[in-house]
XYZ file of C-alpha atoms in Angstrom:
614
model
C 105.288 92.763 56.659
C 104.995 89.398 58.369
C 108.348 88.317 59.718
C 109.529 84.815 59.082
C 112.844 85.411 60.802
C 113.735 83.211 63.752
C 115.087 85.401 66.574
C 118.490 84.362 67.880
C 118.954 83.934 71.631
C 122.221 85.392 72.968
C 123.510 86.028 76.488
C 124.499 89.474 77.731
C 128.237 89.971 78.169
C 128.536 91.909 81.445
C 132.315 92.087 81.111
C 131.988 94.821 78.487
C 132.884 98.367 79.635
C 130.046 100.563 80.844
C 128.959 102.954 78.113
C 126.032 105.265 77.464
C 124.985 106.333 73.990
C 122.981 109.486 73.300
C 120.694 109.496 70.269
C 118.822 112.571 69.088
C 115.648 112.171 67.027
C 114.081 115.435 65.864
C 113.753 117.562 69.024
C 114.039 114.633 71.452
C 117.143 113.001 72.896
C 117.514 109.510 74.317
C 120.039 107.635 76.418
C 120.867 104.016 75.633
C 122.739 101.974 78.234
C 125.665 99.761 77.243
C 123.991 96.391 77.579
C 120.707 95.254 76.051
C 117.917 94.328 78.437
C 116.848 91.562 76.076
C 119.463 89.737 74.009
C 117.108 88.744 71.205
C 118.565 89.164 67.727
C 116.050 90.675 65.310
C 118.653 92.026 62.889
C 122.201 91.394 61.745
C 123.010 95.113 61.799
C 125.207 96.450 64.639
C 123.630 99.894 64.227
C 120.889 101.024 66.587
C 117.446 101.669 65.147
C 114.021 102.530 66.595
C 111.433 99.929 67.554
C 108.118 99.814 69.418
C 107.011 96.761 71.352
C 103.318 95.853 71.623
C 102.175 93.014 73.877
C 98.539 92.030 73.313
C 96.927 90.553 76.415
C 95.446 87.690 74.384
C 95.942 86.115 70.990
C 93.824 87.459 68.131
C 92.503 85.409 65.273
C 93.423 86.694 61.834
C 90.214 85.155 60.497
C 87.948 87.471 62.476
C 88.202 90.450 60.121
C 84.867 92.009 61.112
C 85.809 92.460 64.754
C 89.491 93.075 64.036
C 90.380 92.882 67.743
C 94.128 93.211 67.100
C 93.538 96.379 65.117
C 91.351 97.779 67.915
C 94.021 96.883 70.449
C 96.764 98.589 68.463
C 94.698 101.745 67.921
C 93.987 101.999 71.652
C 97.608 101.326 72.532
C 98.800 103.876 69.980
C 96.723 106.591 71.659
C 98.126 105.542 75.033
C 101.690 105.521 73.722
C 101.317 109.051 72.388
C 100.681 110.253 75.965
C 104.041 108.905 77.105
C 106.790 111.513 77.380
C 109.538 109.185 76.129
C 107.758 107.573 73.182
C 107.633 109.338 69.831
C 106.108 108.210 66.505
C 109.595 107.656 65.075
C 109.811 104.499 67.183
C 107.119 102.942 64.990
C 109.607 102.489 62.162
C 109.892 98.879 63.327
C 107.326 97.075 65.463
C 107.775 94.026 67.677
C 104.516 92.210 68.272
C 104.733 89.662 71.090
C 101.997 87.313 69.966
C 101.327 83.701 69.049
C 100.094 84.818 65.628
C 102.529 83.957 62.851
C 101.006 86.429 60.417
C 98.796 89.488 60.722
C 95.774 90.666 58.785
C 95.808 93.137 55.916
C 93.840 95.731 57.930
C 96.470 95.623 60.678
C 99.287 95.900 58.126
C 97.588 98.938 56.602
C 97.174 100.526 60.023
C 100.837 100.051 60.916
C 101.923 101.312 57.502
C 99.886 104.487 58.082
C 102.003 105.063 61.183
C 105.216 104.787 59.158
C 106.013 101.174 60.088
C 108.396 99.453 57.654
C 108.514 95.994 59.178
C 106.830 93.910 61.903
C 108.583 91.247 63.927
C 106.311 88.669 65.545
C 107.677 86.687 68.478
C 105.685 84.199 70.583
C 105.292 85.024 74.300
C 106.949 81.699 75.106
C 110.259 82.831 73.596
C 112.787 82.896 76.489
C 114.093 86.349 75.619
C 110.743 88.135 75.684
C 109.091 86.608 78.730
C 110.131 89.613 80.846
C 109.824 92.196 78.096
C 107.787 95.363 78.592
C 105.852 97.341 76.038
C 107.069 100.710 74.832
C 109.950 102.282 72.878
C 113.283 100.555 72.310
C 116.417 100.770 70.241
C 117.603 97.509 68.715
C 120.638 96.097 66.967
C 122.252 92.716 66.456
C 123.066 92.750 70.186
C 119.431 92.909 71.304
C 116.823 95.363 72.616
C 117.801 98.481 74.550
C 115.085 100.457 76.402
C 114.883 104.107 75.384
C 115.456 106.600 78.201
C 114.236 110.119 77.464
C 116.779 112.850 78.220
C 115.762 116.242 79.604
C 118.044 119.188 80.438
C 118.009 120.492 84.005
C 117.458 124.100 82.965
C 116.527 125.186 86.523
C 119.813 123.883 88.014
C 117.852 121.709 90.462
C 120.006 118.569 90.257
C 123.535 118.005 91.466
C 123.754 114.769 89.471
C 121.535 112.491 87.407
C 121.346 108.746 87.914
C 120.373 105.583 86.068
C 119.992 102.029 87.417
C 123.098 99.871 87.178
C 122.863 96.979 84.730
C 125.291 94.942 86.818
C 123.910 95.125 90.382
C 120.338 95.166 91.649
C 119.108 98.220 93.591
C 122.300 100.037 92.627
C 122.654 103.246 90.637
C 125.371 105.031 88.739
C 125.909 108.532 87.425
C 124.397 109.199 84.026
C 127.367 110.189 81.913
C 125.423 111.797 79.101
C 124.543 115.228 77.798
C 122.314 116.563 75.047
C 120.951 119.749 73.471
C 124.284 121.507 74.035
C 123.146 122.010 77.622
C 125.611 123.407 80.148
C 123.594 121.861 82.989
C 122.989 118.274 84.059
C 120.780 116.180 81.784
C 118.343 113.770 83.424
C 117.219 110.459 81.894
C 113.747 109.059 82.572
C 112.321 105.643 81.623
C 109.148 105.270 79.589
C 106.100 104.918 81.821
C 104.827 102.312 79.368
C 107.328 99.823 80.785
C 105.642 99.667 84.162
C 102.481 98.166 85.577
C 101.588 98.794 89.202
C 100.730 95.864 91.439
C 100.420 94.992 95.095
C 104.106 94.080 95.085
C 105.167 97.211 93.159
C 102.703 99.999 94.047
C 105.181 102.701 92.968
C 106.036 101.137 89.601
C 106.621 103.825 86.999
C 106.999 106.597 89.582
C 110.026 108.772 88.927
C 111.572 110.230 92.042
C 114.482 112.471 92.949
C 116.314 112.379 96.267
C 117.863 115.248 98.145
C 121.650 115.010 98.321
C 121.598 114.263 102.048
C 120.276 110.749 101.352
C 122.580 107.926 100.335
C 121.972 106.166 97.025
C 123.955 102.968 96.504
C 126.554 103.441 93.797
C 126.767 107.248 93.743
C 128.298 109.914 95.951
C 126.581 111.801 98.744
C 127.628 115.444 98.686
C 125.445 117.237 101.265
C 125.763 120.463 99.267
C 129.470 120.646 100.123
C 132.297 119.785 97.733
C 134.716 118.968 100.551
C 132.319 116.360 101.942
C 131.826 114.818 98.498
C 135.593 114.681 97.907
C 136.188 113.011 101.271
C 133.836 110.066 100.770
C 133.614 107.253 98.241
C 130.361 106.390 96.476
C 127.728 105.058 98.867
C 127.766 101.287 99.440
C 124.182 101.223 100.671
C 121.099 103.351 100.154
C 119.224 105.153 102.902
C 116.279 103.068 104.080
C 113.666 105.435 102.643
C 115.380 105.439 99.257
C 115.796 101.667 99.072
C 112.195 101.117 100.107
C 110.967 103.360 97.297
C 113.152 101.539 94.764
C 112.049 98.095 95.957
C 108.436 99.222 95.620
C 109.034 100.059 91.969
C 110.110 103.719 91.879
C 113.025 104.866 89.698
C 115.511 107.373 91.088
C 116.394 109.785 88.262
C 118.811 111.989 90.178
C 119.955 113.706 93.344
C 118.746 117.239 93.948
C 120.731 120.129 95.331
C 120.537 120.885 99.018
C 121.578 123.734 101.198
C 124.864 122.746 102.867
C 124.089 119.952 105.372
C 120.448 121.014 105.383
C 121.250 124.348 107.025
C 120.378 127.776 105.665
C 121.338 129.446 102.366
C 118.575 131.777 101.265
C 120.000 133.878 98.413
C 122.612 133.565 95.660
C 125.256 135.153 97.880
C 124.992 132.278 100.364
C 125.779 129.617 97.738
C 129.454 128.963 97.056
C 130.027 125.319 96.110
C 126.964 124.881 93.898
C 124.643 127.179 91.998
C 121.346 128.173 93.625
C 118.378 126.398 91.920
C 115.826 128.537 90.103
C 112.163 128.857 91.023
C 109.984 128.434 87.913
C 107.069 130.386 89.403
C 106.217 134.005 88.699
C 108.920 135.874 86.833
C 111.448 133.065 87.272
C 113.578 134.934 89.809
C 111.674 134.406 93.042
C 113.681 132.778 95.833
C 113.685 128.989 95.941
C 114.332 129.009 99.703
C 114.853 126.192 102.215
C 117.293 123.298 102.180
C 115.125 120.980 100.021
C 115.243 123.712 97.399
C 116.468 121.461 94.577
C 113.658 118.980 95.145
C 111.005 121.702 95.044
C 112.623 123.487 92.099
C 112.585 120.302 90.021
C 108.952 119.472 90.798
C 107.717 122.972 89.990
C 109.519 122.945 86.634
C 109.539 119.417 85.253
C 106.406 117.398 84.412
C 108.563 114.280 84.004
C 109.227 114.111 87.771
C 106.602 112.805 90.220
C 107.936 112.852 93.797
C 111.074 114.119 95.529
C 112.469 113.071 98.886
C 113.533 115.869 101.199
C 114.429 116.549 104.804
C 113.011 119.074 107.236
C 114.203 120.532 110.526
C 112.629 123.977 110.781
C 110.850 124.127 107.429
C 113.246 122.686 104.845
C 110.439 120.821 103.062
C 107.617 123.187 103.921
C 109.218 126.506 102.966
C 110.321 125.323 99.480
C 106.841 123.804 98.973
C 105.309 127.202 99.749
C 107.719 129.102 97.502
C 107.144 126.726 94.567
C 103.418 126.130 95.004
C 103.617 122.352 95.484
C 102.724 119.826 98.182
C 105.192 119.040 100.934
C 104.832 116.725 103.932
C 106.872 116.768 107.097
C 105.676 113.536 108.747
C 105.292 112.469 112.361
C 108.671 112.519 114.102
C 109.688 111.269 117.533
C 112.760 113.443 118.033
C 115.293 110.694 117.302
C 118.166 110.964 114.832
C 117.994 109.053 111.540
C 121.363 107.359 111.194
C 121.409 106.659 107.446
C 120.753 110.220 106.243
C 123.239 113.071 106.764
C 121.025 115.394 108.786
C 122.330 117.274 111.840
C 120.032 117.956 114.783
C 118.010 114.769 114.892
C 115.712 116.180 117.560
C 114.114 118.243 114.764
C 115.467 116.930 111.483
C 113.509 114.210 109.700
C 112.782 112.929 106.211
C 109.690 113.692 104.153
C 108.602 114.207 100.573
C 107.200 116.692 98.068
C 104.975 116.371 95.007
C 102.647 118.146 92.592
C 99.675 115.799 92.857
C 97.644 115.045 95.998
C 96.909 111.513 94.767
C 100.615 110.789 94.247
C 101.332 112.202 97.704
C 98.700 109.915 99.225
C 99.956 106.844 97.343
C 103.538 107.536 98.377
C 102.570 108.169 101.989
C 100.582 104.944 102.175
C 103.801 102.990 101.669
C 105.362 104.581 104.763
C 102.631 105.164 107.319
C 99.677 103.285 108.745
C 96.281 104.765 108.018
C 94.421 106.444 110.854
C 91.221 108.209 109.922
C 91.337 111.947 110.477
C 87.946 113.569 111.003
C 88.482 116.769 112.984
C 85.617 118.588 114.656
C 87.611 121.819 115.076
C 89.804 123.853 112.727
C 92.075 126.197 114.656
C 93.002 129.325 112.716
C 95.658 131.205 114.764
C 95.425 134.981 114.501
C 99.167 135.455 114.959
C 99.756 133.719 111.648
C 97.172 135.546 109.567
C 98.746 136.635 106.285
C 99.915 140.228 105.904
C 98.809 140.092 102.255
C 95.109 140.821 101.760
C 94.702 138.503 98.772
C 96.449 135.610 100.517
C 94.344 135.981 103.654
C 91.128 136.150 101.600
C 91.980 132.917 99.774
C 92.869 131.214 103.044
C 89.631 132.230 104.798
C 87.534 131.033 101.859
C 89.350 127.700 101.726
C 89.203 127.086 105.485
C 85.507 128.056 105.657
C 84.735 125.626 102.839
C 86.812 122.876 104.482
C 84.981 123.384 107.779
C 81.637 123.098 106.015
C 82.707 119.908 104.211
C 83.933 118.360 107.461
C 81.021 119.609 109.550
C 83.667 121.149 111.805
C 83.849 124.404 113.743
C 86.338 127.054 112.614
C 87.947 128.774 115.620
C 89.993 131.955 115.203
C 92.304 131.440 118.170
C 95.085 133.543 119.643
C 98.206 131.657 120.663
C 99.293 134.527 122.893
C 95.893 134.648 124.642
C 95.932 130.912 125.312
C 99.533 131.122 126.511
C 98.846 134.075 128.745
C 95.947 132.233 130.396
C 97.689 128.891 130.825
C 101.473 129.423 130.973
C 103.455 128.245 134.004
C 103.985 130.894 136.695
C 107.721 130.568 136.154
C 107.422 131.927 132.601
C 106.834 135.703 132.619
C 107.433 136.313 128.900
C 105.040 136.218 125.960
C 104.801 132.991 123.964
C 107.049 134.144 121.132
C 109.652 135.633 123.465
C 109.693 132.479 125.579
C 110.575 130.216 122.660
C 112.567 132.763 120.676
C 116.013 131.116 120.857
C 115.293 127.429 121.443
C 115.462 126.314 117.824
C 118.546 128.195 116.664
C 120.505 127.352 119.828
C 119.979 123.632 119.303
C 120.729 123.901 115.587
C 124.055 125.593 116.339
C 125.197 123.058 118.934
C 124.106 120.087 116.843
C 125.768 121.388 113.670
C 129.032 121.740 115.551
C 128.996 118.324 117.252
C 127.371 116.266 114.462
C 129.854 117.426 111.828
C 132.895 117.045 114.086
C 133.890 113.726 112.537
C 133.706 115.289 109.063
C 136.132 118.030 110.110
C 138.531 115.542 111.715
C 138.482 113.077 108.806
C 139.024 115.824 106.278
C 142.010 117.188 108.169
C 143.529 113.699 108.538
C 143.199 113.031 104.804
C 144.019 116.426 103.326
C 145.925 118.221 106.093
C 143.570 121.203 106.204
C 140.162 122.298 107.336
C 137.285 121.817 104.861
C 135.583 124.723 103.175
C 132.055 125.500 104.337
C 129.807 128.425 103.430
C 129.548 131.502 105.646
C 126.266 130.401 107.248
C 127.649 126.997 108.262
C 130.789 128.702 109.485
C 128.654 130.944 111.716
C 126.602 127.978 112.997
C 129.819 126.162 113.904
C 131.218 129.191 115.680
C 128.088 129.626 117.762
C 127.816 125.917 118.535
C 131.471 125.587 119.530
C 131.254 128.334 122.148
C 127.724 127.721 123.439
C 127.739 126.732 127.128
C 126.001 123.532 128.197
C 123.432 125.380 130.290
C 122.241 127.317 127.198
C 121.746 124.090 125.280
C 119.903 122.551 128.221
C 117.669 125.604 128.483
C 116.787 125.190 124.795
C 115.902 121.528 125.370
C 113.769 122.521 128.341
C 111.947 125.069 126.204
C 111.182 122.413 123.576
C 109.718 120.145 126.260
C 107.697 123.031 127.708
C 106.300 123.924 124.294
C 105.281 120.347 123.621
C 103.576 119.785 126.961
C 101.639 123.019 126.571
C 100.866 122.443 122.886
C 99.453 118.957 123.381
C 97.432 119.987 126.422
C 95.772 123.029 124.884
C 95.663 122.343 121.129
C 95.849 118.603 120.467
C 94.449 117.169 123.658
C 91.642 115.114 122.080
C 92.794 114.270 118.508
C 89.838 116.287 117.203
C 91.587 119.424 115.956
C 93.765 120.526 113.062
C 95.616 123.824 112.769
C 95.503 125.745 109.482
C 97.841 128.618 108.629
C 98.058 130.725 105.428
C 101.486 130.717 103.780
C 103.204 132.499 100.907
C 106.733 133.546 99.973
C 107.546 136.587 97.874
C 111.301 137.184 98.044
C 113.865 137.439 95.255
C 116.801 135.107 94.760
C 119.264 137.962 94.165
C 118.537 139.991 97.292
C 121.470 141.022 99.459
C 121.294 139.875 103.055
C 123.485 140.961 105.979
C 126.329 138.612 106.964
C 125.141 135.671 109.107
C 126.267 137.259 112.378
C 123.992 140.232 111.679
C 120.897 138.433 110.344
C 119.230 137.492 113.567
C 118.339 133.817 113.286
C 116.341 133.976 116.510
C 112.582 133.699 116.338
C 109.636 131.325 116.408
C 107.524 130.885 113.282
C 104.562 128.666 112.436
C 106.796 125.839 111.191
C 108.252 125.234 114.630
C 105.091 123.871 116.272
C 105.449 120.729 114.145
C 109.264 120.715 114.387
C 109.147 120.813 118.187
C 106.129 118.556 118.754
C 106.835 116.018 115.997
C 103.323 116.240 114.547
C 102.649 115.885 110.804
C 102.480 119.082 108.788
C 101.520 119.354 105.119
C 101.748 122.291 102.732
C 98.787 122.467 100.337
C 98.801 124.846 97.327
C 95.376 126.532 97.133
C 95.659 129.383 94.621
C 97.715 132.337 93.483
C 97.844 136.108 93.785
C 99.342 138.781 91.576
C 102.413 140.925 92.160
C 104.212 143.480 90.039
C 107.548 142.019 89.010
C 110.666 144.135 89.191
C 112.138 141.766 86.567
C 109.492 141.638 83.844
C 107.906 144.998 84.826
C 104.447 143.480 84.549
C 102.024 141.675 86.819
C 102.890 138.042 87.546
C 101.402 135.378 89.833
C 102.869 133.835 92.973
C 101.512 130.677 94.676
C 99.444 130.699 97.855
C 99.421 127.734 100.236
C 97.999 126.510 103.491
C 99.979 124.795 106.220
C 97.861 122.115 107.917
C 99.047 120.547 111.181
C 97.444 117.346 112.450
C 97.784 115.134 115.554
C 100.677 112.671 115.771
C 100.381 109.548 113.682
C 97.713 111.000 111.397
C 100.014 111.294 108.377
C 97.999 109.216 105.912
C 94.764 110.532 107.393
C 95.995 114.069 106.694
C 97.042 113.222 103.134
C 93.702 111.496 102.566
C 91.702 114.386 104.025
C 93.394 116.862 101.684
C 92.952 114.695 98.591
C 89.331 113.775 99.395
C 88.372 117.391 100.053
C 89.861 118.580 96.770
C 88.299 115.756 94.777
C 84.847 116.003 96.380
C 84.680 119.751 95.850
C 85.839 119.748 92.234
C 89.084 121.541 93.060
C 92.395 120.835 91.303
C 94.163 117.859 92.852
C 97.427 118.742 91.127
C 99.376 121.842 90.182
C 100.959 122.809 86.889
C 104.636 123.134 86.115
C 106.075 126.442 84.998
C 105.244 130.051 85.770
C 101.824 129.420 87.322
C 100.679 126.644 89.646
C 97.056 126.807 88.473
């Protein structure tokens, strides 16, 4: 089993057509890109076969049989490899050992044979074609080594398309043109985590991310949840800044997730026309996914192979899906200015953020975007107006907040927003708090949707000679925005300013407070709603404090309660969350506070995928 073959060094021919091969081994499927990553010839056969690459950190002496360090290394690596969700034991049929040793000991040969290994190739680390090689599973042929990408079906309909890095251009992606398992949905390819090693330069190495289809990803189309928009535009020539930053820091984008049309509002199946409404894995499988970052949340709640998803949020488009799916979601500090390289109407509210299942991953991701400011609040404000109407949810929230206050050495204050407003509101404002700010958000959303998407309407008509199709909710937003007088829009802007001045003066005046609000969602995806003109989009909910004021707001899953399912006709569990609002600029401090509290108190720092979050 000691190879005496001399590997042949060959260059990659990038003029070959782009192809993707799908290989199924037992119950697993793999994608193989058209060009090898390493053009080292280990065989004369043109057929692809399985191979595992091991890269010992140091050379091992074959004479030291008692210590058998190479054997110990391989046993440890084998156990690590088995934890990888792309690797499978079938890849051990052939082994590539990147080592200076020309031959290996009998004990090592016996070990590899026990794993089903037929042959070992040994290549010195100085060989030019393995200097950049990574450990893990590969396919190989006479053309070279091809990394194995694991393929998973998108059974929850969360993705609009799956992506894979281009082999021709750096920081560029292309659609994955592959399917497996007879799946009628998109299939997503993920790289082996064994390939990556995190460093100061690449802190996100090995992290698999998805991006909401309002972001641009160089090389693929941006669709914005609307087929007319996707048809109008060519594939993106540049990536949105947040996406490119993540990629340059080592993350791999595995696909684009479905979004509500232009980040607006589509809450049930009947609202979705161009694409199918993603499923929520929690409970009985038919709870509403809700919110415009619905695809991002749906994917995270269902698929353990995904780590982080980028989303956008205006009035709750990250936070509401995070609540419904029992995952983490951060709407970061925002200064009310539009982000030009993401298709998001209403820049005064709309900003980018991210979702995840693990508080440590959320913290790591956030640290790449925001400066750390320590958050050590002395007061936790618990507004009575937002107490949960579900006894179990409220009980969980009170227990969690009481424990958090004790851990922080902070005071828990049950405050009334209406009482504070009544005592401090300007004399010119006779109404209650919620009546005062009732229409500000929806009025600005309507006007901004109409004006922001004007160029889309004009370009589409110039190119195709007709108006583009949009869903009924967008159609209603456009109609309202088109006819809204300027004074009504100005009044809405004035209300936002009034809210913010009052909010910062009476709630966040000393950087020593956080606001905590219990959250849950228990609606069904197949409910029938009135037409948009009859729904009543007016109102002010707990999300809008952060949307108006631009302060960071995180959703934290804390537990679950039972409900009797009309689908399964048995008791199921739905997730319970807390919404925590912090002072401006305290994004990393907020992420750190959440993670440290969970860790220090022995609480789960991550949630499960599937029917239950815990």
